[in-house]
CSV table of C-alpha atoms and ligand atoms in Angstrom, one decimal:
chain,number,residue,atom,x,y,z
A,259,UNK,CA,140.1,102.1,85.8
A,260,UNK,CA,142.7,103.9,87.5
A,261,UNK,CA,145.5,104.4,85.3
A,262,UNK,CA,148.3,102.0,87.2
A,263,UNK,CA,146.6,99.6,87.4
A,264,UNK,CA,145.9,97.7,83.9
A,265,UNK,CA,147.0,98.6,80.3
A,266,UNK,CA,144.6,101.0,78.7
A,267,UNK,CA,141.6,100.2,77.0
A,268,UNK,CA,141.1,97.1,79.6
A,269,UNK,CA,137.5,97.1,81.3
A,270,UNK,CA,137.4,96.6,84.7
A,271,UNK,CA,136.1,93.1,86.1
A,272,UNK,CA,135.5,91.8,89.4
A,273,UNK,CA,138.3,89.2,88.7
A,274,UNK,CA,140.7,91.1,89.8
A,275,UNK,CA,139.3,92.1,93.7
A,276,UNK,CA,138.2,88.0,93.9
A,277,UNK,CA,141.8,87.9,93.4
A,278,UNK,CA,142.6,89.5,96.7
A,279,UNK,CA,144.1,87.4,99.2
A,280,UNK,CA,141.8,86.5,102.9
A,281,UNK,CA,144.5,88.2,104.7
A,282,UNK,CA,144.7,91.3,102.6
A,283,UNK,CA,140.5,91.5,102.7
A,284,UNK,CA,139.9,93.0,106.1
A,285,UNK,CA,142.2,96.0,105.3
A,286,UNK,CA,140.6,96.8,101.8
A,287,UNK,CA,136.8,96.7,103.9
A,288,UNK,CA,138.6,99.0,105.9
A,289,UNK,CA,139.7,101.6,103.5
A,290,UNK,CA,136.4,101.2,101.4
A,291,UNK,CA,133.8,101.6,104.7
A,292,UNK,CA,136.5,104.3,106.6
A,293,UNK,CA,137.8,106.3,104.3
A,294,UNK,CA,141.6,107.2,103.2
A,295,UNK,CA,143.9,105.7,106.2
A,296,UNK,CA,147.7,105.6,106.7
A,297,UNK,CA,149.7,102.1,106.7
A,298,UNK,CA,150.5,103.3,110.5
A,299,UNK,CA,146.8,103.9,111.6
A,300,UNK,CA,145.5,100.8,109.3
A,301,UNK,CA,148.0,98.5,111.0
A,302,UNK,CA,146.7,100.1,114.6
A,303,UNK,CA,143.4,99.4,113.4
A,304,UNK,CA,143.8,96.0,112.2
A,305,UNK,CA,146.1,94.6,115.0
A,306,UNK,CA,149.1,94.4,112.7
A,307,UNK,CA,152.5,95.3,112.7
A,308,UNK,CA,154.2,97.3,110.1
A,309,UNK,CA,155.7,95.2,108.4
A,310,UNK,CA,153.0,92.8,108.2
A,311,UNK,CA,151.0,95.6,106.6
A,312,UNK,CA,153.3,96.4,104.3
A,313,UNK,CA,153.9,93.3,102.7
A,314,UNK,CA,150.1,93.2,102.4
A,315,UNK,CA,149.2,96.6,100.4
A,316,UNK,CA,151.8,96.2,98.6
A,317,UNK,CA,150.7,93.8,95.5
A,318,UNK,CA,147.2,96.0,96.4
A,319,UNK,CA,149.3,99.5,95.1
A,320,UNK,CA,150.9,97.5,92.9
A,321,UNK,CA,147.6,96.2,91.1
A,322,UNK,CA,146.0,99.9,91.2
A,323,UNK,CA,143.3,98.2,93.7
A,324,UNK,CA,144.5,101.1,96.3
A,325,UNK,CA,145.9,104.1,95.6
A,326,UNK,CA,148.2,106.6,97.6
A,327,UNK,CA,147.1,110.0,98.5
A,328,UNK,CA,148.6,113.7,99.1
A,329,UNK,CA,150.7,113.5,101.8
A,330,UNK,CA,149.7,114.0,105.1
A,331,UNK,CA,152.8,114.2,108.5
A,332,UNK,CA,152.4,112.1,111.3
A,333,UNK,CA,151.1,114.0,114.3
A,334,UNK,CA,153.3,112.6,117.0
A,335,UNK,CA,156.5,112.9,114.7
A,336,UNK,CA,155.9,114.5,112.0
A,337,UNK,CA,157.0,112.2,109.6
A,338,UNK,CA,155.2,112.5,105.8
A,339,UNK,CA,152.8,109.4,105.2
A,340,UNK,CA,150.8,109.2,102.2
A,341,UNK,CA,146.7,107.8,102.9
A,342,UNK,CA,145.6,104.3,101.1
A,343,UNK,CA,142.7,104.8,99.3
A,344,UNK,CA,140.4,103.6,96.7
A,345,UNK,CA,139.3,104.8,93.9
A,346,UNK,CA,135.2,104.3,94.1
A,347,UNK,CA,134.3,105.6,90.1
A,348,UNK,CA,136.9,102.6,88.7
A,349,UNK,CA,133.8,100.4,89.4
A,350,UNK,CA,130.3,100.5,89.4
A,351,UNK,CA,127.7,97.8,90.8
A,352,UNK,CA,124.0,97.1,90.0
A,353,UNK,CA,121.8,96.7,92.8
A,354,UNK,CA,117.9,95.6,92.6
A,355,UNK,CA,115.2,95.6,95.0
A,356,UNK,CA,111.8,93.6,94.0
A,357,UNK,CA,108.7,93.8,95.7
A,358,UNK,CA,105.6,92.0,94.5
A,359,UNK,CA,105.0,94.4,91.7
A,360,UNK,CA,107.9,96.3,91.0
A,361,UNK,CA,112.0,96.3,90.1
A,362,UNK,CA,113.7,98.7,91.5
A,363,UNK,CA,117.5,99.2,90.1
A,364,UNK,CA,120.1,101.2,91.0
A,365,UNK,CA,123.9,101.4,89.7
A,366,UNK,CA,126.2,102.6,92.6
A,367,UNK,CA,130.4,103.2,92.4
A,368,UNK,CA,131.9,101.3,94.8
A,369,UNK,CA,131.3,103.6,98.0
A,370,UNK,CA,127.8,103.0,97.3
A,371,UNK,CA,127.3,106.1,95.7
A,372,UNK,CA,123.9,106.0,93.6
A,373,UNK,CA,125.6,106.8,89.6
A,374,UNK,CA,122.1,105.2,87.8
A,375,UNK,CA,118.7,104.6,88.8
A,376,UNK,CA,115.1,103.5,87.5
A,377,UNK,CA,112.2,101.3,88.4
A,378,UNK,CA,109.7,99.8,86.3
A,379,UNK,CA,106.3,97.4,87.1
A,380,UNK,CA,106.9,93.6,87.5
A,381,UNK,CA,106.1,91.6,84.1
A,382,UNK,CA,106.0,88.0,83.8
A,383,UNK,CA,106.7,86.7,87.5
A,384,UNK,CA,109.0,83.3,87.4
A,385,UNK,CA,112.8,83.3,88.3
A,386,UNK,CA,113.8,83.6,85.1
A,387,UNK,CA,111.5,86.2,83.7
A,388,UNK,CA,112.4,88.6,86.1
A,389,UNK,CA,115.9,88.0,85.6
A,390,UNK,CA,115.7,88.5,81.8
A,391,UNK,CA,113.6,91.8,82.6
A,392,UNK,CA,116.9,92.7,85.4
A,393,UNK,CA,118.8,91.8,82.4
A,394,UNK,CA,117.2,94.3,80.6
A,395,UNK,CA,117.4,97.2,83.2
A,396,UNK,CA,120.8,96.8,83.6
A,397,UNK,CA,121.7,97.2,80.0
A,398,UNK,CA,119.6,100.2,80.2
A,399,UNK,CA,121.3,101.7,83.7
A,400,UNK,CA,124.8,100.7,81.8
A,401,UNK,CA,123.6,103.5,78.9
A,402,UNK,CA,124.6,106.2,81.5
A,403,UNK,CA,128.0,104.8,81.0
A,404,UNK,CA,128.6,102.9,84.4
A,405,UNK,CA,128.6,98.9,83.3
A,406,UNK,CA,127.8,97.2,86.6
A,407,UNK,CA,130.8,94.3,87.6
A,408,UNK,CA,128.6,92.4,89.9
A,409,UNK,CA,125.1,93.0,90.8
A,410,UNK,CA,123.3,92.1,94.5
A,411,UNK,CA,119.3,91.0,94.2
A,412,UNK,CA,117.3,91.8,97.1
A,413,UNK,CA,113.7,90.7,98.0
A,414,UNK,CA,111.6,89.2,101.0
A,415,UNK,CA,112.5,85.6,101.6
A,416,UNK,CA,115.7,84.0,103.0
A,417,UNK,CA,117.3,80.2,102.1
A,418,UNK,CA,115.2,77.8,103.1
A,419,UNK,CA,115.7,76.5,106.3
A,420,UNK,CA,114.0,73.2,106.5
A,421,UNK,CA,116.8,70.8,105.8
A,422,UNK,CA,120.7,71.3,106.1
A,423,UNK,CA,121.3,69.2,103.5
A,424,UNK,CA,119.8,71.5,100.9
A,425,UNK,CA,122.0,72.6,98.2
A,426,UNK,CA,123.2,76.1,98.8
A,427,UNK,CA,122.3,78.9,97.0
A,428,UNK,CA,118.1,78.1,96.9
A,429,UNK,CA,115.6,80.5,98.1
A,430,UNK,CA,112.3,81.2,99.1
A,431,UNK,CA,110.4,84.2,98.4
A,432,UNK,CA,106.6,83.5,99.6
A,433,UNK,CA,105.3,87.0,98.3
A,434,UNK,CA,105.9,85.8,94.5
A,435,UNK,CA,105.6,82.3,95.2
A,436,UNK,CA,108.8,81.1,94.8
A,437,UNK,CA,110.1,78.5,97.1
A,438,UNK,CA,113.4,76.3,97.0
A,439,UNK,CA,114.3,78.3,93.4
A,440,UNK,CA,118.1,78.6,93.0
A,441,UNK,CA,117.9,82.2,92.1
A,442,UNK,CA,121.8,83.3,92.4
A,443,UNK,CA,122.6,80.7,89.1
A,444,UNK,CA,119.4,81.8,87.2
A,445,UNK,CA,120.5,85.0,87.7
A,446,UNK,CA,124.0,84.2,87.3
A,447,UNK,CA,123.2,82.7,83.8
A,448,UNK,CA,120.7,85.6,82.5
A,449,UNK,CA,123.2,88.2,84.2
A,450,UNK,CA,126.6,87.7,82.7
A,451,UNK,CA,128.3,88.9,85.6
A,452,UNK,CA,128.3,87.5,89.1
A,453,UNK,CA,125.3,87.8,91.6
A,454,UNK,CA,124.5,87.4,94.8
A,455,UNK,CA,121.0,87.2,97.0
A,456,UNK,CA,120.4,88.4,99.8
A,457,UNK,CA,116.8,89.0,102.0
A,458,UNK,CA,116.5,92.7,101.5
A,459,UNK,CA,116.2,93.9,105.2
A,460,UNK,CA,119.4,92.2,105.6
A,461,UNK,CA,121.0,94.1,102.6
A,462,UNK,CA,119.5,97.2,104.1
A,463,UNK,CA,120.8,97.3,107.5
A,464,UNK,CA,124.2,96.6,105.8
A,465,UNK,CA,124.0,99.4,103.2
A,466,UNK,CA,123.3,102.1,106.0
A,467,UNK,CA,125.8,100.1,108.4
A,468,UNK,CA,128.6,100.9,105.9
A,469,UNK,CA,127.7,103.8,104.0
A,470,UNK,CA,124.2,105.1,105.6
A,471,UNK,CA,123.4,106.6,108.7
A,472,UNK,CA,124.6,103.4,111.2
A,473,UNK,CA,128.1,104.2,109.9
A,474,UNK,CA,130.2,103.7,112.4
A,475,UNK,CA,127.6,102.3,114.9
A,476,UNK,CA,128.8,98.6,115.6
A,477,UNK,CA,125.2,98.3,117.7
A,478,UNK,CA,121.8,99.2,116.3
A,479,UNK,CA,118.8,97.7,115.1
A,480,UNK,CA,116.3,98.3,112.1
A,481,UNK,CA,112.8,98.0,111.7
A,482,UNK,CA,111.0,98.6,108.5
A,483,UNK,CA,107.3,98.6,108.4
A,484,UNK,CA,105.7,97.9,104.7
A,485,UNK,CA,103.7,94.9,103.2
A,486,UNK,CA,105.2,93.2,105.9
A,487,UNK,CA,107.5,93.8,109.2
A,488,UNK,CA,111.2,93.5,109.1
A,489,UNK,CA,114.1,93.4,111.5
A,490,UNK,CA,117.8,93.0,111.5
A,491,UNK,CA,120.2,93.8,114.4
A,492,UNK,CA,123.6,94.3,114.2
A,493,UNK,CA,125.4,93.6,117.1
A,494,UNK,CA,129.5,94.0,117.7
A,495,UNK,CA,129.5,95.3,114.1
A,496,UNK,CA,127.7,91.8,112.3
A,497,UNK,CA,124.3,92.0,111.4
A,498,UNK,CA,122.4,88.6,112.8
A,499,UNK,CA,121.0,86.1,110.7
A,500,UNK,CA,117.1,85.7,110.7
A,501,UNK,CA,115.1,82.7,109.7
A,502,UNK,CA,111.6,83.4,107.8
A,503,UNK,CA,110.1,82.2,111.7
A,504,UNK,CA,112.1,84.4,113.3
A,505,UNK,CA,110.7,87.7,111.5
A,506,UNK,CA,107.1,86.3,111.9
A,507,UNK,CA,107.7,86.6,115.6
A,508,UNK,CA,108.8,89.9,115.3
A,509,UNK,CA,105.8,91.0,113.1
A,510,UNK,CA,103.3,89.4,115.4
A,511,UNK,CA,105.5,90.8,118.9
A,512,UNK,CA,102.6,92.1,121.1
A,513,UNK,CA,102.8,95.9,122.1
A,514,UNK,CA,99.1,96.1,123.2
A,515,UNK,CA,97.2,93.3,124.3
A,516,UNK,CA,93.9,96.1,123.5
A,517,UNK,CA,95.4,97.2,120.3
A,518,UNK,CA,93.8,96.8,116.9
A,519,UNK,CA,93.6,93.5,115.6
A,520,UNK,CA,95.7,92.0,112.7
A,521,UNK,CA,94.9,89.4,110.0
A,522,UNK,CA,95.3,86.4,111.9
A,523,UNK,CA,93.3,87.5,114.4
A,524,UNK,CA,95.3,88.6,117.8
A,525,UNK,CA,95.3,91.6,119.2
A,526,UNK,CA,97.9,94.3,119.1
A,527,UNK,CA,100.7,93.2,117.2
A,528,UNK,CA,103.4,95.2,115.5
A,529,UNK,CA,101.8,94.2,112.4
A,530,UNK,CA,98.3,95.8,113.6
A,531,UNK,CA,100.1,99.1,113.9
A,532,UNK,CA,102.4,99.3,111.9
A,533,UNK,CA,102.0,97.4,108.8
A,534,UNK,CA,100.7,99.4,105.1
A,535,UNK,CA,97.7,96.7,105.2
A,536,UNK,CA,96.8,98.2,108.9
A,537,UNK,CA,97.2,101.9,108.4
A,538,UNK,CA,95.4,101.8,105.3
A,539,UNK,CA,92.1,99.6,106.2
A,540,UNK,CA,92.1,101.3,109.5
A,541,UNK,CA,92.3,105.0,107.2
A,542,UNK,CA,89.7,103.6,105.2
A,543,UNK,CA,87.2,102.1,107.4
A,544,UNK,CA,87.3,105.8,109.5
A,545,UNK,CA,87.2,107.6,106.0
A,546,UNK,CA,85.0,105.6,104.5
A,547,UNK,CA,86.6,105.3,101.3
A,548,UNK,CA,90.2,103.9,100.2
A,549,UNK,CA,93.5,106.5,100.4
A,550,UNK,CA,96.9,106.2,100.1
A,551,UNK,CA,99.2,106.5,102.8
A,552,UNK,CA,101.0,109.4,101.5
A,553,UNK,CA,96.9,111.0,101.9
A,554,UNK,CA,97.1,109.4,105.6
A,555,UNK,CA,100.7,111.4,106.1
A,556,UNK,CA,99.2,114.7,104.5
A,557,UNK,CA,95.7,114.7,105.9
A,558,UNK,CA,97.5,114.1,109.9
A,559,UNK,CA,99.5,116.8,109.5
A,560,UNK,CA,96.3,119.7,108.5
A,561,UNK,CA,94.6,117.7,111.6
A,562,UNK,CA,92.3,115.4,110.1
A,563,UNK,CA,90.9,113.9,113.1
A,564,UNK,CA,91.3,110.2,111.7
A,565,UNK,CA,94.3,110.4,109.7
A,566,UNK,CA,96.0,111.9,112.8
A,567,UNK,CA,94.8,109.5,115.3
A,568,UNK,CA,96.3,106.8,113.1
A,569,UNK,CA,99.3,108.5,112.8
A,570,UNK,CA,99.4,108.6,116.6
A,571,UNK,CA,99.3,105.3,117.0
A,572,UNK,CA,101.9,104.2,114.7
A,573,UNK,CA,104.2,106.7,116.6
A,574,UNK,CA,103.3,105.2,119.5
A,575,UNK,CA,103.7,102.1,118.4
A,576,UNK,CA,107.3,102.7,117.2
A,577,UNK,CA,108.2,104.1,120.5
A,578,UNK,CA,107.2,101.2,122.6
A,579,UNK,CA,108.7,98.7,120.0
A,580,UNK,CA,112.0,100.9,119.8
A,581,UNK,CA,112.1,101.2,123.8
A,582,UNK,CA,111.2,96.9,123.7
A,583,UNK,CA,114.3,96.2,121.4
A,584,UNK,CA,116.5,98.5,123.2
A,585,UNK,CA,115.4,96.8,126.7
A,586,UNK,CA,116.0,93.3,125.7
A,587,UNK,CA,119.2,93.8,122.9
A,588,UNK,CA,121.0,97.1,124.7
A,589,UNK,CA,121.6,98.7,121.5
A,590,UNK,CA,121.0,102.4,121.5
A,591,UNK,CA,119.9,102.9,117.5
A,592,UNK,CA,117.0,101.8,116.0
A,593,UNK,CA,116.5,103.0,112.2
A,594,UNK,CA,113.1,102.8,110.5
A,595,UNK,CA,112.6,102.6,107.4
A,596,UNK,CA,109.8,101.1,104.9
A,597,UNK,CA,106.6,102.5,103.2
A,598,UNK,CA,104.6,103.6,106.5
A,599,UNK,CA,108.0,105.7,107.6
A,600,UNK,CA,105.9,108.6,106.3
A,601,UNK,CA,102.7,107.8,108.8
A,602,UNK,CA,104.6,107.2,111.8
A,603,UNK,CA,107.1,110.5,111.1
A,604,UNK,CA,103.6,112.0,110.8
A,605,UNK,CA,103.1,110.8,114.8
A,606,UNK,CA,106.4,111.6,115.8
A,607,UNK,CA,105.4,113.4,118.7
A,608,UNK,CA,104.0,110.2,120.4
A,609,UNK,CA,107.6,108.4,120.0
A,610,UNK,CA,108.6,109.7,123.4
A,611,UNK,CA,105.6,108.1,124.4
A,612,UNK,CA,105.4,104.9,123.6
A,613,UNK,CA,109.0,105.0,124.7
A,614,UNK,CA,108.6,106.3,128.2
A,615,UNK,CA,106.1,104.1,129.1
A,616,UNK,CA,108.8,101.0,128.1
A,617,UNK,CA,111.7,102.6,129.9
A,618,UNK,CA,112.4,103.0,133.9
A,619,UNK,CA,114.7,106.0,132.6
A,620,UNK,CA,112.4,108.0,130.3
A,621,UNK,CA,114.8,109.9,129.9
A,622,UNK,CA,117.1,107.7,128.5
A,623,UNK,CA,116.0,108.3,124.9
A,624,UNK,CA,116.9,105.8,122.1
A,625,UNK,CA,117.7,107.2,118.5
A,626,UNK,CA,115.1,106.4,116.0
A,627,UNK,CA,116.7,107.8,112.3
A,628,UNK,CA,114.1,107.2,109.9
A,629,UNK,CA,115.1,106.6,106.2
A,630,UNK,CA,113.0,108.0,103.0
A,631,UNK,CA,110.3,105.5,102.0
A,632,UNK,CA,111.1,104.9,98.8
A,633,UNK,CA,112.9,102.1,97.3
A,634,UNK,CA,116.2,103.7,96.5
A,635,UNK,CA,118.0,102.5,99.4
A,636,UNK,CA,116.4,99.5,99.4
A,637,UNK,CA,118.3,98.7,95.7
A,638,UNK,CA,121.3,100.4,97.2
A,639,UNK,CA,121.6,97.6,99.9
A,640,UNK,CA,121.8,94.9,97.3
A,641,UNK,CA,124.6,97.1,95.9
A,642,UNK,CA,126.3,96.9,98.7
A,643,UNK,CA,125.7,93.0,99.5
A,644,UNK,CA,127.6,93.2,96.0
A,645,UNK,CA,130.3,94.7,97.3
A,646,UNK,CA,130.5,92.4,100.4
A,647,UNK,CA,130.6,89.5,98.3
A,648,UNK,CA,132.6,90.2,95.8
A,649,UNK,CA,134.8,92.9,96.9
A,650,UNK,CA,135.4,92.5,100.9
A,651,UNK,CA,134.5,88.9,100.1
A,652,UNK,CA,133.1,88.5,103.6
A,653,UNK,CA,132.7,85.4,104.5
A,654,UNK,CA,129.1,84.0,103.7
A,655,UNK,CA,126.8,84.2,106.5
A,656,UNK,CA,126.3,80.8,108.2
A,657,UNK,CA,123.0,79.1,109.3
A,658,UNK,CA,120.1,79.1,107.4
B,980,ZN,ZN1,99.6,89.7,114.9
């Protein structure tokens, strides 16, 4: 805690940023996301006048929430300001990411810097087993010294959106089986410290929109290609709600009507090229034996004949479905990510591609970061959904 902000010997709690008031939130997102600002430029920024901005950061400076910097002189007049900041070590926040088998946990500061990390294999599957077992990795990322305030729980589902009149805060997760489960108060109650859910390629796109490589981008979109296919697309800086239907669609979007077939049976899908469950029965029906996709990666790089031509097509395929979103949304950035980003960085060269033959100007190139494909940002997007909630205290999403 920084030291003007409480007596000594006080641990820090979330209580005191839910204490914030709404006005006073859009300026403290600011400073977290942006970095050190001035009042003058945060008052450009925000659309406020002086004043105004003044009487706002002040109980903030007051309560050791911001902090002033060295000074810094204006450069039209000169005049000495000293930048608002944060201070990101005073608080630390637990973020998880499950697939079907696995936790993975990370403990970030409040830039989202990872502090903590570890994953272990999936025990006992209900609600509340896992979130004893969270309990339990969190006690055991706090050893490092960094005791999370809030934590953000991440996983393939969304809120069920069959009837309105649902009580809020229920979820569905198909891959474990869990369907209308009211996972933010089990985890709430097991936790000790306030959670919040959140589908994970939803937490993702926000973790690299604030602190990962879309920073700064208010237009992109994401795909993540794993167990299953993901999207998100962030448009005038807010990242669109999806619906469990709506990222079915996406998965099944036809980019070949001659393309390999997926599980249900049509022809060509994203799914079919993309998907771990594609690449690796099309690896192992031309290798005749079962490998791993980090084998697939490896063996199309020496120029393993099979390996290579799957490779191909998953770059291919990524170009077309890049060129597709960019067509139909005009955003200019689409970031992969997922398990398979190894395979299709392994047939990068067919990007341009599968691209070129979506856009009139081929040469109009659309910018296709790829992220690591491990889980590590994947748990460092429910840390930041943490933050969201319980620091920025953006409003909740609405819809579904
Ligand atoms: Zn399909």
């Amino acid at each position: 805690m920084h030291a003007a902000s409480e007596p000594s010997g006080s641990h820090p709690t979330i209580e005191t940023w839910r204490a914030v008031s709404r006005p006073a939130r859009p300026l403290i997102r600011e400073v977290l996301v942006n970095g050190p600002c001035t009042r003058t430029e945060l008052a450009r920024r925000l659309g406020l006048s002086n004043g105004s901005l003044t009487r706002l950061t002040k109980p903030l400076v007051q309560s050791g929430l911001l902090v002033e910097r060295g000074i810094v002189h204006d450069p039209l007049n000169g005049h000495p300001m000293r930048p608002l900041d944060i201070v990101a070590k005073d608080y630390h926040f637990l973020g998880v990411k499950l697939t079907s088998d696995r936790m993975y946990g990370v403990v970030t500061d409040l830039r989202a810097e990872v502090v903590a990390e570890h994953s272990e294999p999936l025990g006992v599957r209900t609600p509340e087993a896992v979130a004893a077992q969270a309990s339990d990795l969190r006690d055991r990322l706090a050893r490092d010294g960094f005791p999370p305030v809030a934590a953000g729980f991440t996983l393939g589902g969304h809120p069920p959106a069959d009837d309105e009149a649902a009580e809020p805060g229920l979820f569905n997760a198909p891959f474990l089986d869990w369907w209308r489960v009211p996972l933010e108060s089990v985890l709430n109650d097991a936790m000790g410290i306030p959670c919040v859910v959140r589908n994970d390629v939803l937490a993702l796109a926000c973790g690299q929109h604030w602190f990962g490589v879309a920073r700064g981008l208010s237009d992109f979109a994401l795909v993540t290609a794993g167990a299953g296919i993901g999207y998100a697309l962030c448009r005038y800086n807010r990242i669109l709600e999806t619906t469990e239907e709506d990222v079915v669609e996406f998965g099944h979007h036809i980019l070949d009507l001659g393309g390999p077939m997926c599980p249900t049976g049509h022809r060509g899908c994203v799914s079919a090229y993309l998907s771990t469950g594609a690449i690796l029965s099309a690896a192992a029906y031309g290798l005749h034996r079962p490998v791993s996709l980090k084998e697939i990666s490896r063996r199309a790089g020496e120029g393993e004949p099979v390996s290579g031509d799957i490779a191909r097509q998953a770059g291919w395929a990524l170009g077309a479905l890049a060129a597709s979103i960019a067509n139909l949304t005009t955003v200019k950035t689409v970031l992969v990510a997922g398990e398979s980003v190894d395979v299709i960085r392994a047939g990068h060269r067919h990007i341009e591609q599968g691209m070129s033959q979506r856009r009139f100007r081929a040469h109009r190139s659309i910018d296709t970061p790829m992220l690591s494909s491990t889980f590590t940002d994947w748990a460092r997007g429910g840390a930041v959904e943490a933050i969201r909630t319980f620091v920025v205290q953006e409003d909740a999403p609405t819809g579904a």
